[in-house]
Short mmCIF file of C-alpha atoms in Angstrom, two decimals:
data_model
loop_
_atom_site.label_atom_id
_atom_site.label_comp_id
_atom_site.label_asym_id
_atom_site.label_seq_id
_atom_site.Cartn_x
_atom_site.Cartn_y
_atom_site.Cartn_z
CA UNK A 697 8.33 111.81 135.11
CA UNK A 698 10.97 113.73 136.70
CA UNK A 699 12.64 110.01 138.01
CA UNK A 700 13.07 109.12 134.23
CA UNK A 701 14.29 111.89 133.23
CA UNK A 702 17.33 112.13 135.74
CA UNK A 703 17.80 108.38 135.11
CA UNK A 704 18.45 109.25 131.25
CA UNK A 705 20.50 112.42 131.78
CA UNK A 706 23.15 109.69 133.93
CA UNK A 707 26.20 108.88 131.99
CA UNK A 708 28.40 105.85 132.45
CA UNK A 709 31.99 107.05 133.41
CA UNK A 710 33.67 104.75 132.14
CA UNK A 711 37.28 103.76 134.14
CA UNK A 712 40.74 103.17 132.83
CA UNK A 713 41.95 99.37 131.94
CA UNK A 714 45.38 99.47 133.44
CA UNK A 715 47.44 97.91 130.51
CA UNK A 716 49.73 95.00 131.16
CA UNK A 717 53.31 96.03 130.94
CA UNK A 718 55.21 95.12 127.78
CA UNK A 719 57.67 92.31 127.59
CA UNK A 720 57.80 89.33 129.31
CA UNK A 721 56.72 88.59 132.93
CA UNK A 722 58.19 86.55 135.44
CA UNK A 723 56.21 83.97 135.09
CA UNK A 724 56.21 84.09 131.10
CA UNK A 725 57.56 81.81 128.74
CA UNK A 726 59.18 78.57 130.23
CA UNK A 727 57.57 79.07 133.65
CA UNK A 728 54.08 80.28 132.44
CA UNK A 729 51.62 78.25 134.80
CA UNK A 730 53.68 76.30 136.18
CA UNK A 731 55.34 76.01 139.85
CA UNK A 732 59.08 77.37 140.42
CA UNK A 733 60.84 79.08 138.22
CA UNK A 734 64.20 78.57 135.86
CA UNK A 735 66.32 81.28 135.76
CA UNK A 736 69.72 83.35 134.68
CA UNK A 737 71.58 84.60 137.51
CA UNK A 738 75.30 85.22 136.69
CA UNK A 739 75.62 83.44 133.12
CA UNK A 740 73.72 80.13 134.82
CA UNK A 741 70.72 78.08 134.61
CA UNK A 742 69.34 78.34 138.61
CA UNK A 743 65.84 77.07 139.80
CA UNK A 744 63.81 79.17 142.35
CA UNK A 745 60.90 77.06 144.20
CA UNK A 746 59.47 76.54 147.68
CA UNK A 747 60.29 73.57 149.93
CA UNK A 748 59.14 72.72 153.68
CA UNK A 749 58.15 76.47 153.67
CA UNK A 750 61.51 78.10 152.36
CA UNK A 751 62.33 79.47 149.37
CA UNK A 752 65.35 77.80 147.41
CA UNK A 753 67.49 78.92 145.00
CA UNK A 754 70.01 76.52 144.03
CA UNK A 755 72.25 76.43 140.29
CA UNK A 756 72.45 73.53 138.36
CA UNK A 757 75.91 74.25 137.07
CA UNK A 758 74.67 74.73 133.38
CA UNK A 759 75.78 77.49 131.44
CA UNK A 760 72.39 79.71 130.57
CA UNK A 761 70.83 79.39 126.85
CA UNK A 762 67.20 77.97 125.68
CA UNK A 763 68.27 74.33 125.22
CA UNK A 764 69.79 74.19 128.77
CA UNK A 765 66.86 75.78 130.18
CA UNK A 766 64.19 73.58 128.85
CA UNK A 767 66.23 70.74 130.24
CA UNK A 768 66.34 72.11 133.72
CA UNK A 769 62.67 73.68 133.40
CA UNK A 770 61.80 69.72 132.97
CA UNK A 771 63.98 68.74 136.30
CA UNK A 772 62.17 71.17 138.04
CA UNK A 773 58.32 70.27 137.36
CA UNK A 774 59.67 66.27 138.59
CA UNK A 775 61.17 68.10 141.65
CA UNK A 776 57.57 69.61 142.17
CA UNK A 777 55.65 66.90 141.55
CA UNK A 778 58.04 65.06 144.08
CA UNK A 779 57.60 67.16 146.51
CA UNK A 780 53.56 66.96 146.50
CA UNK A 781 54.50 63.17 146.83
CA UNK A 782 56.50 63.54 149.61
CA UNK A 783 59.25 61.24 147.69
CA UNK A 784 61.85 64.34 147.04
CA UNK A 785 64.87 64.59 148.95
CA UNK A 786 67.17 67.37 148.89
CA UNK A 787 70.54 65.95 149.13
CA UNK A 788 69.39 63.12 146.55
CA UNK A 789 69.10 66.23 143.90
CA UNK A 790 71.09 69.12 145.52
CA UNK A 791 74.66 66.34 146.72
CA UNK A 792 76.42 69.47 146.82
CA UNK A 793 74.48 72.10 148.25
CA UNK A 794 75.44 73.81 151.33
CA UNK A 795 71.76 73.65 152.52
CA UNK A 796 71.69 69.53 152.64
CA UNK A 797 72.28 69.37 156.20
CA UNK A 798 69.47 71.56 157.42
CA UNK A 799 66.89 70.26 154.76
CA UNK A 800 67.80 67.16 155.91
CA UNK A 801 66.78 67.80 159.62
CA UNK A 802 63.79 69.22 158.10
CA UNK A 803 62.79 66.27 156.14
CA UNK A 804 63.37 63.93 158.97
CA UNK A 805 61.44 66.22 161.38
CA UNK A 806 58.50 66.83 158.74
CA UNK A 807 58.41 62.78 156.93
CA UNK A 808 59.36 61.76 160.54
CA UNK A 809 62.47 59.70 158.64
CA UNK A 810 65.30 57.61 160.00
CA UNK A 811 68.65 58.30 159.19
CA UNK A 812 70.44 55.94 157.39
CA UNK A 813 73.78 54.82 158.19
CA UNK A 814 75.57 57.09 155.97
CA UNK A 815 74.35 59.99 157.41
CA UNK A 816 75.27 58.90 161.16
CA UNK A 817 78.49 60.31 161.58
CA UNK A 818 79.99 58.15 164.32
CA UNK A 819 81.20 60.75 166.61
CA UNK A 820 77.70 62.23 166.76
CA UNK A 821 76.13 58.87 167.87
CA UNK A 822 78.86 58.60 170.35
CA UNK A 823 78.58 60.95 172.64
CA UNK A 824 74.75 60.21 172.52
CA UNK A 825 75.42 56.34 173.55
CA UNK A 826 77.26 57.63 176.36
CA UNK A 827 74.92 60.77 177.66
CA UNK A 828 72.53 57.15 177.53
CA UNK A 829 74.03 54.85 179.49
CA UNK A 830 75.48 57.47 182.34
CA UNK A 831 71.74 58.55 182.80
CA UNK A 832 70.05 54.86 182.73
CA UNK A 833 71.78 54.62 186.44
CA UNK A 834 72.50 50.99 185.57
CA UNK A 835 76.69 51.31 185.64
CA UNK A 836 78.60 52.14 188.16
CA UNK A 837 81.43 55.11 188.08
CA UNK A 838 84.15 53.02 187.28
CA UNK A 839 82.15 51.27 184.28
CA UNK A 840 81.27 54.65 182.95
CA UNK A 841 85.44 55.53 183.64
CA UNK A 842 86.28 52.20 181.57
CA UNK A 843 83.78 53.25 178.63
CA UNK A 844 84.52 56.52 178.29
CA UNK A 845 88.45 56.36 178.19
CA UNK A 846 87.96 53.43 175.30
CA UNK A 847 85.22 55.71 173.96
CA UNK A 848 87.77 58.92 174.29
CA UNK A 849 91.48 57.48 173.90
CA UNK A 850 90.33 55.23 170.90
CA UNK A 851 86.80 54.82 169.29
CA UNK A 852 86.52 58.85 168.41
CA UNK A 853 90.18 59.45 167.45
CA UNK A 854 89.74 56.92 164.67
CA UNK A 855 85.67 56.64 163.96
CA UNK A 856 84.90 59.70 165.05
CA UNK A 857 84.88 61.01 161.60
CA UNK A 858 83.49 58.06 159.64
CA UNK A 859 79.75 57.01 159.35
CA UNK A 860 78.27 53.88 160.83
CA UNK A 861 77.75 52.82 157.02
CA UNK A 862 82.21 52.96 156.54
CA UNK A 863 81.81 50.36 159.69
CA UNK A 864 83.30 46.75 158.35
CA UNK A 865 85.50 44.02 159.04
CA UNK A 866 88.29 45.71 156.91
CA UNK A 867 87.58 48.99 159.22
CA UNK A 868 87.64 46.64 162.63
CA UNK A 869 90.79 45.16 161.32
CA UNK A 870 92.75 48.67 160.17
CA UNK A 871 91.40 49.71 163.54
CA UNK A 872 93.78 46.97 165.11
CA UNK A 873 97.30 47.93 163.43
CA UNK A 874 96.63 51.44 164.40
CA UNK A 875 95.83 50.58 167.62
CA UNK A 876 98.76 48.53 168.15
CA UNK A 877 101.02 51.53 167.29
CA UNK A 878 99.35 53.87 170.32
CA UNK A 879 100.66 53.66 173.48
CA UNK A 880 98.56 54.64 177.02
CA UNK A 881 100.87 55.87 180.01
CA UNK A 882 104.33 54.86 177.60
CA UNK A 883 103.35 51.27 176.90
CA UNK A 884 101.97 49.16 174.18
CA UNK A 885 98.11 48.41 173.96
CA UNK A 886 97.15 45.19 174.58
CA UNK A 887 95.20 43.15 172.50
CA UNK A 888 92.58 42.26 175.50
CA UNK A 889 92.52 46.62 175.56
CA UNK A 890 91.31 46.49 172.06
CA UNK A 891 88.86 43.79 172.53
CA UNK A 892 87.42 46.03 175.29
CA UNK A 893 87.25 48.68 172.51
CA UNK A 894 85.25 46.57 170.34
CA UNK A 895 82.70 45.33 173.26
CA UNK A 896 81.91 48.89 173.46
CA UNK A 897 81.55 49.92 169.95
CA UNK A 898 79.48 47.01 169.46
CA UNK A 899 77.17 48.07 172.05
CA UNK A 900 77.01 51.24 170.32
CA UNK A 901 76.38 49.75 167.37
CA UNK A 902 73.25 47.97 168.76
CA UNK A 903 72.28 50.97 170.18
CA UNK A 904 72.04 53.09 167.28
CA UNK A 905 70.78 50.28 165.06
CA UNK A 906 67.66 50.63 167.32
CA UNK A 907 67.42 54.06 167.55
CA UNK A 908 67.13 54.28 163.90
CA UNK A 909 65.31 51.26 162.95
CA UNK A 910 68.23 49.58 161.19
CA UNK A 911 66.79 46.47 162.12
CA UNK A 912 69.09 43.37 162.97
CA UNK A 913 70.87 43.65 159.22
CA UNK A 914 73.13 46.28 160.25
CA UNK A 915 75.72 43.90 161.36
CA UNK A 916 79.34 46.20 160.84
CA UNK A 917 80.61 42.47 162.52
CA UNK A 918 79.93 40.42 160.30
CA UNK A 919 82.50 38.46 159.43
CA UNK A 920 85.24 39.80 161.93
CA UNK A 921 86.82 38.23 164.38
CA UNK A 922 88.73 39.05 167.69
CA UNK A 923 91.96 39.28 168.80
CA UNK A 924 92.92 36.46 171.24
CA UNK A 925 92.87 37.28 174.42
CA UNK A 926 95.82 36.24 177.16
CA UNK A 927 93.58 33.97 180.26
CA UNK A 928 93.40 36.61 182.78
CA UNK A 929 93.29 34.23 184.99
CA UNK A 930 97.02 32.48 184.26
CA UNK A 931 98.76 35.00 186.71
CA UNK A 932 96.82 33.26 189.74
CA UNK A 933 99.50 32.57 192.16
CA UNK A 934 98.06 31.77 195.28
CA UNK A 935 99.52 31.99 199.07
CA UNK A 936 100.15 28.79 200.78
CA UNK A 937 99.44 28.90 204.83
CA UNK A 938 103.09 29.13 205.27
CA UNK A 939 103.61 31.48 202.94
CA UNK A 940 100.70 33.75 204.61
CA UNK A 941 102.25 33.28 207.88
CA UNK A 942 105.72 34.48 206.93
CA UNK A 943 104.34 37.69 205.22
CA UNK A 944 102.38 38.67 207.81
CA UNK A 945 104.67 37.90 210.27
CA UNK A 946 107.22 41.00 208.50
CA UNK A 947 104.32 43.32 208.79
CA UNK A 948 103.79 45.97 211.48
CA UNK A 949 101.17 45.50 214.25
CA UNK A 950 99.15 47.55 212.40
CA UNK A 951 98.57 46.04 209.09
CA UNK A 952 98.74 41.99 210.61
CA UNK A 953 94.86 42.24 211.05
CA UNK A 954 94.45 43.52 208.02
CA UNK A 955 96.03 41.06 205.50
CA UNK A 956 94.70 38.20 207.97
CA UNK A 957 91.44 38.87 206.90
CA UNK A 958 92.09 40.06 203.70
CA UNK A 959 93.74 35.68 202.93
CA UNK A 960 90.41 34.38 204.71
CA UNK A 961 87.76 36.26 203.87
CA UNK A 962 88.39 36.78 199.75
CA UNK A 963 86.92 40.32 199.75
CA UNK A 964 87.76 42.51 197.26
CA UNK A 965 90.34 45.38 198.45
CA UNK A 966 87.83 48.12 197.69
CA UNK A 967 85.14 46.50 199.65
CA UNK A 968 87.31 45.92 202.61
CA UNK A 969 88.30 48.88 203.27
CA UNK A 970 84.78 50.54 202.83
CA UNK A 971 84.03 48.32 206.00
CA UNK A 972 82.11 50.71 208.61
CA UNK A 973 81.93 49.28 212.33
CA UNK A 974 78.06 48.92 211.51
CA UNK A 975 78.47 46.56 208.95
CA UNK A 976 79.52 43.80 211.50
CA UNK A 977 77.04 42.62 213.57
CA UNK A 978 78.97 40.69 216.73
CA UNK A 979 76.09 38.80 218.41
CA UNK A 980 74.52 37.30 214.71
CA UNK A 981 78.51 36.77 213.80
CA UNK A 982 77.94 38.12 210.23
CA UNK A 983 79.30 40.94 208.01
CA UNK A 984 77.38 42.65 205.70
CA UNK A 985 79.11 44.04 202.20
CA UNK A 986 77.27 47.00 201.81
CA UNK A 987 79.33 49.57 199.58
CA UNK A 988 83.15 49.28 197.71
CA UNK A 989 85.82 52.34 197.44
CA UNK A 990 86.12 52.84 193.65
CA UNK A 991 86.63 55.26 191.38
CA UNK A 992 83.76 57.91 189.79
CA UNK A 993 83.46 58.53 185.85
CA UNK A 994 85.83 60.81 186.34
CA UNK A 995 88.50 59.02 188.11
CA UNK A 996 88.02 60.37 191.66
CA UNK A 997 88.17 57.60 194.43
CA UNK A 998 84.69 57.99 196.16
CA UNK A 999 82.41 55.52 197.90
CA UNK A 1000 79.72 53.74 196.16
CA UNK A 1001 78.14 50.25 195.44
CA UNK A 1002 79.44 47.08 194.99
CA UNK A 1003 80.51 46.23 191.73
CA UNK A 1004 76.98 44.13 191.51
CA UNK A 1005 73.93 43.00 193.09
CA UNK A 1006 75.43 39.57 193.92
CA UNK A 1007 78.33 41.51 195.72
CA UNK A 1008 76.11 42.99 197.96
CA UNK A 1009 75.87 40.12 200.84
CA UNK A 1010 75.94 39.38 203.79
CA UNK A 1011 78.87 36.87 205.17
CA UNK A 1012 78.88 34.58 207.96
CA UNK A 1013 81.96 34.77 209.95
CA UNK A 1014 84.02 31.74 210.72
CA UNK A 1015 86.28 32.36 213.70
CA UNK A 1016 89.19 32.69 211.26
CA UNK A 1017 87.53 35.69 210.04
CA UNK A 1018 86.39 37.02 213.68
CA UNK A 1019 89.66 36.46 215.08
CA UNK A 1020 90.85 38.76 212.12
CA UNK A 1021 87.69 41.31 212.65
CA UNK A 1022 88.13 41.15 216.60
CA UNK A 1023 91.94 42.45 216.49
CA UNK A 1024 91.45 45.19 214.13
CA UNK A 1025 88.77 46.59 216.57
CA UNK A 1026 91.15 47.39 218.92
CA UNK A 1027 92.90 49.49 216.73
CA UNK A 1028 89.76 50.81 215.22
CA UNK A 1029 88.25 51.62 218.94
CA UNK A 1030 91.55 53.57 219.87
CA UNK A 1031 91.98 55.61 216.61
CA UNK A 1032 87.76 56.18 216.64
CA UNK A 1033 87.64 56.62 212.62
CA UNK A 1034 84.95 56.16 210.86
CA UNK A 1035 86.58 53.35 208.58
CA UNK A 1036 87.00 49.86 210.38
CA UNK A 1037 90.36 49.69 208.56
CA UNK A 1038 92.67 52.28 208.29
CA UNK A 1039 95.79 53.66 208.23
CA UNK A 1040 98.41 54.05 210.56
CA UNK A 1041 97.51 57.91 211.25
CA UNK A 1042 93.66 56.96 211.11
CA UNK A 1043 92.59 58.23 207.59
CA UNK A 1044 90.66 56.32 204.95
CA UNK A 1045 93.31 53.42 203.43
CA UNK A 1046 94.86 54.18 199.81
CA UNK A 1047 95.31 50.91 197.65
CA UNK A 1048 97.59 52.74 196.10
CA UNK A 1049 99.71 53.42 199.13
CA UNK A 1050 98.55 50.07 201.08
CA UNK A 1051 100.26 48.05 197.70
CA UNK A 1052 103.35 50.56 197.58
CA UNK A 1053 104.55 50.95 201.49
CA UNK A 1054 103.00 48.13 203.19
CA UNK A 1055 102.24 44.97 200.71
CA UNK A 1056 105.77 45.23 198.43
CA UNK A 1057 108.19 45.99 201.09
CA UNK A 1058 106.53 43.13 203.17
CA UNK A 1059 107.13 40.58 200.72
CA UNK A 1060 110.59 41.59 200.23
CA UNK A 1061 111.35 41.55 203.53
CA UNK A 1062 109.72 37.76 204.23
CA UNK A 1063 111.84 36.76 200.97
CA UNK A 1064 108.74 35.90 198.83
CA UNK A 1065 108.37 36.66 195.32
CA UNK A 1066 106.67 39.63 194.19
CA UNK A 1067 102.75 39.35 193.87
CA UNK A 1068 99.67 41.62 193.07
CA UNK A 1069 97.61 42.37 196.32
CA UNK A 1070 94.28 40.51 194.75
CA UNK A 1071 96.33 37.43 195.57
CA UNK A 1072 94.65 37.35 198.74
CA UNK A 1073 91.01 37.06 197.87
CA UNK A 1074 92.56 34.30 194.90
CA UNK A 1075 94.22 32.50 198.00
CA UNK A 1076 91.05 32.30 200.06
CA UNK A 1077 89.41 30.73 196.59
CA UNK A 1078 92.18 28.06 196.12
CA UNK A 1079 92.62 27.40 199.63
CA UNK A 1080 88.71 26.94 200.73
CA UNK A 1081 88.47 24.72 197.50
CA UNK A 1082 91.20 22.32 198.42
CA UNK A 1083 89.97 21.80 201.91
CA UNK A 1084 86.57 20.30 200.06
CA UNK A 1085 84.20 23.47 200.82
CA UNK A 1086 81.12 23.82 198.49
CA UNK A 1087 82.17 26.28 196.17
CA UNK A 1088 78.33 28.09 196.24
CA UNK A 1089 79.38 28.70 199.91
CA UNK A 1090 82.91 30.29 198.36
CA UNK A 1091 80.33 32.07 195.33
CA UNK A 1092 78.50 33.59 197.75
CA UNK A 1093 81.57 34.81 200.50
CA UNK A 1094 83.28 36.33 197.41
CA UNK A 1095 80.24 37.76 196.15
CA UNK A 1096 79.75 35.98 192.49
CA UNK A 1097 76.52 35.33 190.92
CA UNK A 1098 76.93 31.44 191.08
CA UNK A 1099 79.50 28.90 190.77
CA UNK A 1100 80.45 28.94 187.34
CA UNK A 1101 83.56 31.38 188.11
CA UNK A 1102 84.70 29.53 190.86
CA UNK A 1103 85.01 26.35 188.77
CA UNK A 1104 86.09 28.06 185.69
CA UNK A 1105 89.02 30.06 186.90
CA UNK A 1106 90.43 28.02 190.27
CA UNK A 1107 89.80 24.62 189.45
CA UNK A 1108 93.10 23.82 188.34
CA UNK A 1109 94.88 25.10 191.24
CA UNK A 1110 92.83 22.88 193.39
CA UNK A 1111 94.75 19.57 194.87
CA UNK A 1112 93.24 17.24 197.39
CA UNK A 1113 94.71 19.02 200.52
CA UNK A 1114 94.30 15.11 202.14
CA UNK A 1115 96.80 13.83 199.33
CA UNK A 1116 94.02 10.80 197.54
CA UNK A 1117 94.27 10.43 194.07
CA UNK A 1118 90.78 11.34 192.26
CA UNK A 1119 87.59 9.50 193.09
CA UNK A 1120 89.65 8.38 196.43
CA UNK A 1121 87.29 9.13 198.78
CA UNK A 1122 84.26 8.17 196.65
CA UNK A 1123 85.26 4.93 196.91
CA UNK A 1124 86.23 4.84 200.63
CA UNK A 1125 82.69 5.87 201.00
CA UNK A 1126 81.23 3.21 198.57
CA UNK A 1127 83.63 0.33 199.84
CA UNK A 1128 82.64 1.53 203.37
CA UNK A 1129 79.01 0.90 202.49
CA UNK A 1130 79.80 -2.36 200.87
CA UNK A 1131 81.09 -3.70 203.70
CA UNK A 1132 78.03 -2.76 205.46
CA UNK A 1133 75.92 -4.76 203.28
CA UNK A 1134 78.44 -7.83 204.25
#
């Protein structure tokens, strides 16, 4: 058949086996089936493998020759059999590598890890804390101003460069004798400065122990304990009615209304003068404490809230405190500002220039010794105590969250204004009752 006959006259071509090149191949020898490779680059024993999708090429410092190679070809199948665990870290093999930082984001990222406290470099966490609490829109400006100059002026100059694992007593402690040698606007820190210091760095402490899971062992506290502070509270040094009489009495016209109201209403100076006309309504007699003048983050004096929810109230006027209100409309009707108080050309008060022109030369000129302008609202405390007022009534006028201040810090100031020894009129009372019953 003519088929068959073709079929048999067909001849296999046969094709070329492409011969495998002589020597050894790359992955010959040592690395023959096996992942990675050990190699000679430059006289030195190197290992070549992937990791988190990157090739790595790292030396282990040994000199190249067989012995040193098997040793490092053994390294290198652990590495690989770590890294199918998921157990290998670079920086735990590689200390020294200039790739440890970015292998370590990568880990974290890919393992979702947690740094530990040694690789927290304090002046990282830092800023974060404070890009936190500025954006919570829980503090105020002048919070955020207090923070950040401890934060700037003293936590990053000297832990800015440490981790949160060098954090210790001994740190907290060599933290105080340099302290004590800086100096803010040419004098000494105090010690109630550097207590402020650590307030804040243990709220970033906290804040970072959360963030990264630390859990309530991470305790860079333990064991350490404050400076004492100075009672800020011992300068008190309260007005008497005579005294308030003769200082007001060397002040001009202008100010008298002023510094009346300032002794019997116990605001603080930044509230006062944020008064607006609208904040006092005349037929209900009350005043309402609505905003403060204070200072922003940045230290700019702007207008914003009270230092707290408590100090945002609203204050029933005694006529002590209208009398005050009622003259200082006059002046604020004829100037038309938009401040209730002001200054004598009609622009927003300065405490800064109110203390320096108006409060000091007034004292000196009534011959009374020198004392700070908050004075005032510590008269009106002292003052309303020792006439027998309920001190929740004082809380609430001075804008405190309950009592516990106004017994704390003014009860030893306070002297029965009627001149009976203690319990004095508890017993008039009870004798009074007794002799009822007779």
């Amino acid at each position: 058949m003519v088929g068959n006959d073709s079929c048999k006259a067909e001849k296999v071509v046969p094709f070329p086996v492409k011969k495998k090149p002589q020597g050894k191949g790359r992955k010959a020898g040592l690395n023959k089936n096996r992942e990675g490779s050990v190699r000679e680059v430059n006289g030195k024993v190197y290992v070549d493998f992937m990791y988190l999708d990157e090739r790595v090429r790292e030396s282990s410092g040994l000199d190249w020759n067989v012995k040193n190679a098997k040793v490092v070809r053994e390294q290198l199948d652990k590495i690989t059999v770590a890294i199918k665990a998921g157990t290998f870290r670079y920086a735990e093999v590689f200390p020294n590598s200039k790739s440890c930082g970015h292998f370590r984001e990568k880990e974290m990222e890919a393992y979702r890890l947690k740094a530990t406290p040694e690789q927290v470099l304090c002046n990282d966490f830092f800023a974060t804390w404070y890009d936190l609490v500025k954006n919570s829109g829980k503090l105020t400006g002048r919070t955020l101003l207090g923070y950040r100059r401890y934060k700037d002026l003293y936590l990053v100059p000297y832990f800015g460069e440490k981790t949160f694992a060098d954090l210790n007593a001994t740190a907290l402690d060599k933290f105080i004798f340099w302290a004590k040698q800086q100096k803010f606007k040419g004098k000494e820190i105090s010690g109630n400065t550097i207590n402020k210091c650590f307030t804040v760095l243990q709220m970033i402490c906290k804040s970072v122990a959360i963030e990264y899971g630390w859990g309530s062992g991470y305790d860079p506290f333990f064991g350490f304990r404050k400076l004492p502070e100075d009672d800020p509270y011992e300068d008190i040094f309260p007005f008497s009615i005579e005294e308030q009489k003769k200082l007001t009495e060397h002040l001009s016209d202008h100010w008298k209304p002023y510094f009346r109201f300032a002794f019997c209403a116990g605001l603080r100076p930044g509230e006062q003068i944020a008064i607006k006309s609208e904040d006092i309504d005349w037929s209900k007699q009350v005043l309402h404490i609505r905003r403060a003048m204070t200072l922003d983050e940045n230290g700019k004096k702007v207008v914003g809230r009270t230092k707290n929810r408590f100090s945002r109230r609203t204050i029933k006027l005694i006529p002590a405190m209208r009398d005050a209100l009622e003259a200082q409309k006059e002046i604020h009707d004829r100037l038309k500002i938009e401040y209730f108080f002001c200054s004598t050309t009609g622009a927003q008060v300065s405490v800064y220039n109110l203390r320096n022109r108006v409060w000091v030369p007034g004292l000196k000129n009534a011959g009374l010794p020198f004392r700070e302008m908050k004075q005032t609202r510590h008269t009106f405390a002292t003052i309303a105590l020792s006439c027998g007022e309920n001190p929740l009534w004082i809380a609430r006028v001075m804008g405190h969250r309950n009592t516990d201040m106004i017994i704390k810090v003014y009860s030893k100031y306070i002297e029965n204004a009627r001149g009976a020894e203690d319990g004095g009129f508890l017993n008039a009372l009870l004798q009074g009752e007794q002799g009822k019953e007779e």
